Amino acid sequence: MLAYLLVLFFAAAEAQESDAGKHAAKNTDAHQLLPYAVDRALEGFVKTANGGIMQIIAKSDNDSQQIKRMQQYLRQTAEEYGKGDFSSTERFHGANMPGLAQMKAAKAGEIKYQYKALNNGGQIVFSTEDPQLLNALHAWIDAQIKEHGSAGLSEH
């Protein structure tokens, strides 16, 4: 019995190390692909009644260079999403991310992607009136939270 429990323990520990390694590799990729320093930013997602919010803020309010880079990234991302271009999300998370196929299939204007600059970063507000697209947005946000965690959102 003890041998069986030890095998289970070590198998679970190995699986956790493997997951941690995959997450570290994704974080390394993010550091290389994003225009801002990931280690100097907080990224958060929250669901709302009509969609959700993605927010990236600087850990330091005085980090003006990083804040500008975050704002530029979010502005560009909102524009791309509005055109149905989710290639940046697919590079980070793959094409099978929950909700992504429905977001890509949405007609122009069915989902709104509004960029807003904040003093310490920026955010994208996602909104829709379509219940199926709302479910897709919420599934996508849940997957983002699972992947990134969710820092507390400021002044949204």
GROMACS .gro file of C-alpha atoms in nm:
model
  156
    1MET     CA    1   0.000   0.000   0.000
    2LEU     CA    2   0.280   0.242   0.093
    3ALA     CA    3   0.459   0.167  -0.235
    4TYR     CA    4   0.138   0.240  -0.426
    5LEU     CA    5   0.094   0.575  -0.247
    6LEU     CA    6   0.456   0.670  -0.318
    7VAL     CA    7   0.409   0.591  -0.688
    8LEU     CA    8   0.098   0.812  -0.695
    9PHE     CA    9   0.278   1.092  -0.510
   10PHE     CA   10   0.577   1.092  -0.745
   11ALA     CA   11   0.356   1.065  -1.054
   12ALA     CA   12   0.157   1.369  -0.937
   13ALA     CA   13   0.477   1.562  -0.859
   14GLU     CA   14   0.617   1.479  -1.203
   15ALA     CA   15   0.295   1.596  -1.371
   16GLN     CA   16   0.308   1.925  -1.178
   17GLU     CA   17   0.672   1.978  -1.278
   18SER     CA   18   0.578   1.908  -1.641
   19ASP     CA   19   0.291   2.160  -1.626
   20ALA     CA   20   0.519   2.413  -1.458
   21GLY     CA   21   0.775   2.362  -1.733
   22LYS     CA   22   0.514   2.416  -2.004
   23HIS     CA   23   0.390   2.731  -1.829
   24ALA     CA   24   0.747   2.861  -1.795
   25ALA     CA   25   0.804   2.797  -2.166
   26LYS     CA   26   0.488   2.991  -2.253
   27ASN     CA   27   0.600   3.276  -2.027
   28THR     CA   28   0.938   3.279  -2.202
   29ASP     CA   29   0.759   3.301  -2.537
   30ALA     CA   30   0.547   3.588  -2.405
   31HIS     CA   31   0.856   3.776  -2.294
   32GLN     CA   32   0.990   3.747  -2.648
   33LEU     CA   33   0.671   3.829  -2.839
   34LEU     CA   34   0.517   4.113  -2.637
   35PRO     CA   35   0.632   4.474  -2.677
   36TYR     CA   36   0.632   4.535  -2.301
   37ALA     CA   37   0.817   4.365  -2.016
   38VAL     CA   38   0.583   4.098  -1.879
   39ASP     CA   39   0.765   4.094  -1.545
   40ARG     CA   40   0.686   4.465  -1.501
   41ALA     CA   41   0.313   4.426  -1.571
   42LEU     CA   42  -0.004   4.287  -1.415
   43GLU     CA   43  -0.258   4.131  -1.648
   44GLY     CA   44  -0.615   4.069  -1.541
   45PHE     CA   45  -0.943   3.948  -1.686
   46VAL     CA   46  -1.294   3.977  -1.547
   47LYS     CA   47  -1.634   3.876  -1.684
   48THR     CA   48  -1.911   4.136  -1.699
   49ALA     CA   49  -2.284   4.112  -1.768
   50ASN     CA   50  -2.228   4.197  -2.138
   51GLY     CA   51  -1.882   4.046  -2.190
   52GLY     CA   52  -1.564   4.123  -2.002
   53ILE     CA   53  -1.252   4.329  -1.951
   54MET     CA   54  -0.887   4.257  -2.023
   55GLN     CA   55  -0.653   4.492  -1.842
   56ILE     CA   56  -0.275   4.529  -1.843
   57ILE     CA   57  -0.121   4.773  -1.598
   58ALA     CA   58   0.233   4.858  -1.497
   59LYS     CA   59   0.352   4.745  -1.156
   60SER     CA   60   0.500   5.093  -1.118
   61ASP     CA   61   0.300   5.406  -1.203
   62ASN     CA   62   0.631   5.576  -1.292
   63ASP     CA   63   0.719   5.327  -1.566
   64SER     CA   64   0.606   5.554  -1.851
   65GLN     CA   65   0.792   5.366  -2.125
   66GLN     CA   66   0.627   5.035  -2.034
   67ILE     CA   67   0.287   5.200  -1.992
   68LYS     CA   68   0.310   5.339  -2.348
   69ARG     CA   69   0.407   4.995  -2.478
   70MET     CA   70   0.116   4.830  -2.296
   71GLN     CA   71  -0.125   5.090  -2.434
   72GLN     CA   72   0.007   5.045  -2.787
   73TYR     CA   73  -0.026   4.666  -2.758
   74LEU     CA   74  -0.383   4.682  -2.625
   75ARG     CA   75  -0.490   4.942  -2.884
   76GLN     CA   76  -0.353   4.724  -3.165
   77THR     CA   77  -0.506   4.408  -3.016
   78ALA     CA   78  -0.852   4.571  -2.995
   79GLU     CA   79  -0.823   4.680  -3.359
   80GLU     CA   80  -0.717   4.331  -3.469
   81TYR     CA   81  -0.998   4.163  -3.274
   82GLY     CA   82  -1.248   4.408  -3.425
   83LYS     CA   83  -1.136   4.290  -3.771
   84GLY     CA   84  -1.172   3.924  -3.670
   85ASP     CA   85  -0.794   3.877  -3.647
   86PHE     CA   86  -0.709   3.664  -3.343
   87SER     CA   87  -0.369   3.547  -3.467
   88SER     CA   88  -0.189   3.703  -3.169
   89THR     CA   89  -0.408   3.508  -2.926
   90GLU     CA   90  -0.357   3.191  -3.128
   91ARG     CA   91   0.023   3.235  -3.110
   92PHE     CA   92   0.009   3.238  -2.731
   93HIS     CA   93  -0.276   3.001  -2.656
   94GLY     CA   94  -0.338   2.793  -2.967
   95ALA     CA   95  -0.637   2.783  -3.199
   96ASN     CA   96  -0.842   2.559  -2.969
   97MET     CA   97  -0.883   2.804  -2.683
   98PRO     CA   98  -1.241   2.787  -2.548
   99GLY     CA   99  -1.470   3.046  -2.709
  100LEU     CA  100  -1.216   3.153  -2.971
  101ALA     CA  101  -1.381   2.983  -3.270
  102GLN     CA  102  -1.711   3.159  -3.197
  103MET     CA  103  -1.535   3.494  -3.150
  104LYS     CA  104  -1.360   3.449  -3.486
  105ALA     CA  105  -1.687   3.354  -3.656
  106ALA     CA  106  -1.877   3.657  -3.523
  107LYS     CA  107  -1.987   3.908  -3.785
  108ALA     CA  108  -1.843   4.259  -3.776
  109GLY     CA  109  -1.997   4.455  -3.491
  110GLU     CA  110  -2.151   4.156  -3.311
  111ILE     CA  111  -1.876   4.184  -3.051
  112LYS     CA  112  -1.738   4.525  -2.961
  113TYR     CA  113  -1.373   4.559  -2.858
  114GLN     CA  114  -1.322   4.900  -2.699
  115TYR     CA  115  -0.973   5.008  -2.604
  116LYS     CA  116  -0.933   5.250  -2.315
  117ALA     CA  117  -0.607   5.406  -2.195
  118LEU     CA  118  -0.555   5.412  -1.819
  119ASN     CA  119  -0.303   5.620  -1.627
  120ASN     CA  120  -0.104   5.306  -1.549
  121GLY     CA  121  -0.175   5.094  -1.859
  122GLY     CA  122  -0.485   5.014  -2.056
  123GLN     CA  123  -0.777   4.782  -2.109
  124ILE     CA  124  -1.006   4.631  -2.367
  125VAL     CA  125  -1.377   4.611  -2.289
  126PHE     CA  126  -1.548   4.324  -2.472
  127SER     CA  127  -1.926   4.345  -2.515
  128THR     CA  128  -2.204   4.177  -2.706
  129GLU     CA  129  -2.582   4.151  -2.699
  130ASP     CA  130  -2.581   3.799  -2.848
  131PRO     CA  131  -2.625   3.532  -2.575
  132GLN     CA  132  -2.421   3.270  -2.763
  133LEU     CA  133  -2.134   3.512  -2.820
  134LEU     CA  134  -2.157   3.619  -2.456
  135ASN     CA  135  -2.109   3.254  -2.356
  136ALA     CA  136  -1.811   3.233  -2.593
  137LEU     CA  137  -1.657   3.550  -2.446
  138HIS     CA  138  -1.705   3.416  -2.094
  139ALA     CA  139  -1.547   3.081  -2.190
  140TRP     CA  140  -1.252   3.266  -2.346
  141ILE     CA  141  -1.209   3.485  -2.037
  142ASP     CA  142  -1.228   3.180  -1.808
  143ALA     CA  143  -0.951   3.018  -2.014
  144GLN     CA  144  -0.743   3.337  -1.993
  145ILE     CA  145  -0.787   3.348  -1.615
  146LYS     CA  146  -0.689   2.981  -1.589
  147GLU     CA  147  -0.379   3.047  -1.802
  148HIS     CA  148  -0.266   3.379  -1.655
  149GLY     CA  149  -0.439   3.404  -1.322
  150SER     CA  150  -0.614   3.735  -1.271
  151ALA     CA  151  -0.461   4.032  -1.101
  152GLY     CA  152  -0.715   4.268  -0.948
  153LEU     CA  153  -0.847   4.511  -1.204
  154SER     CA  154  -0.819   4.883  -1.134
  155GLU     CA  155  -1.051   5.170  -1.233
  156HIS     CA  156  -1.245   4.982  -1.503
   0.00000   0.00000   0.00000
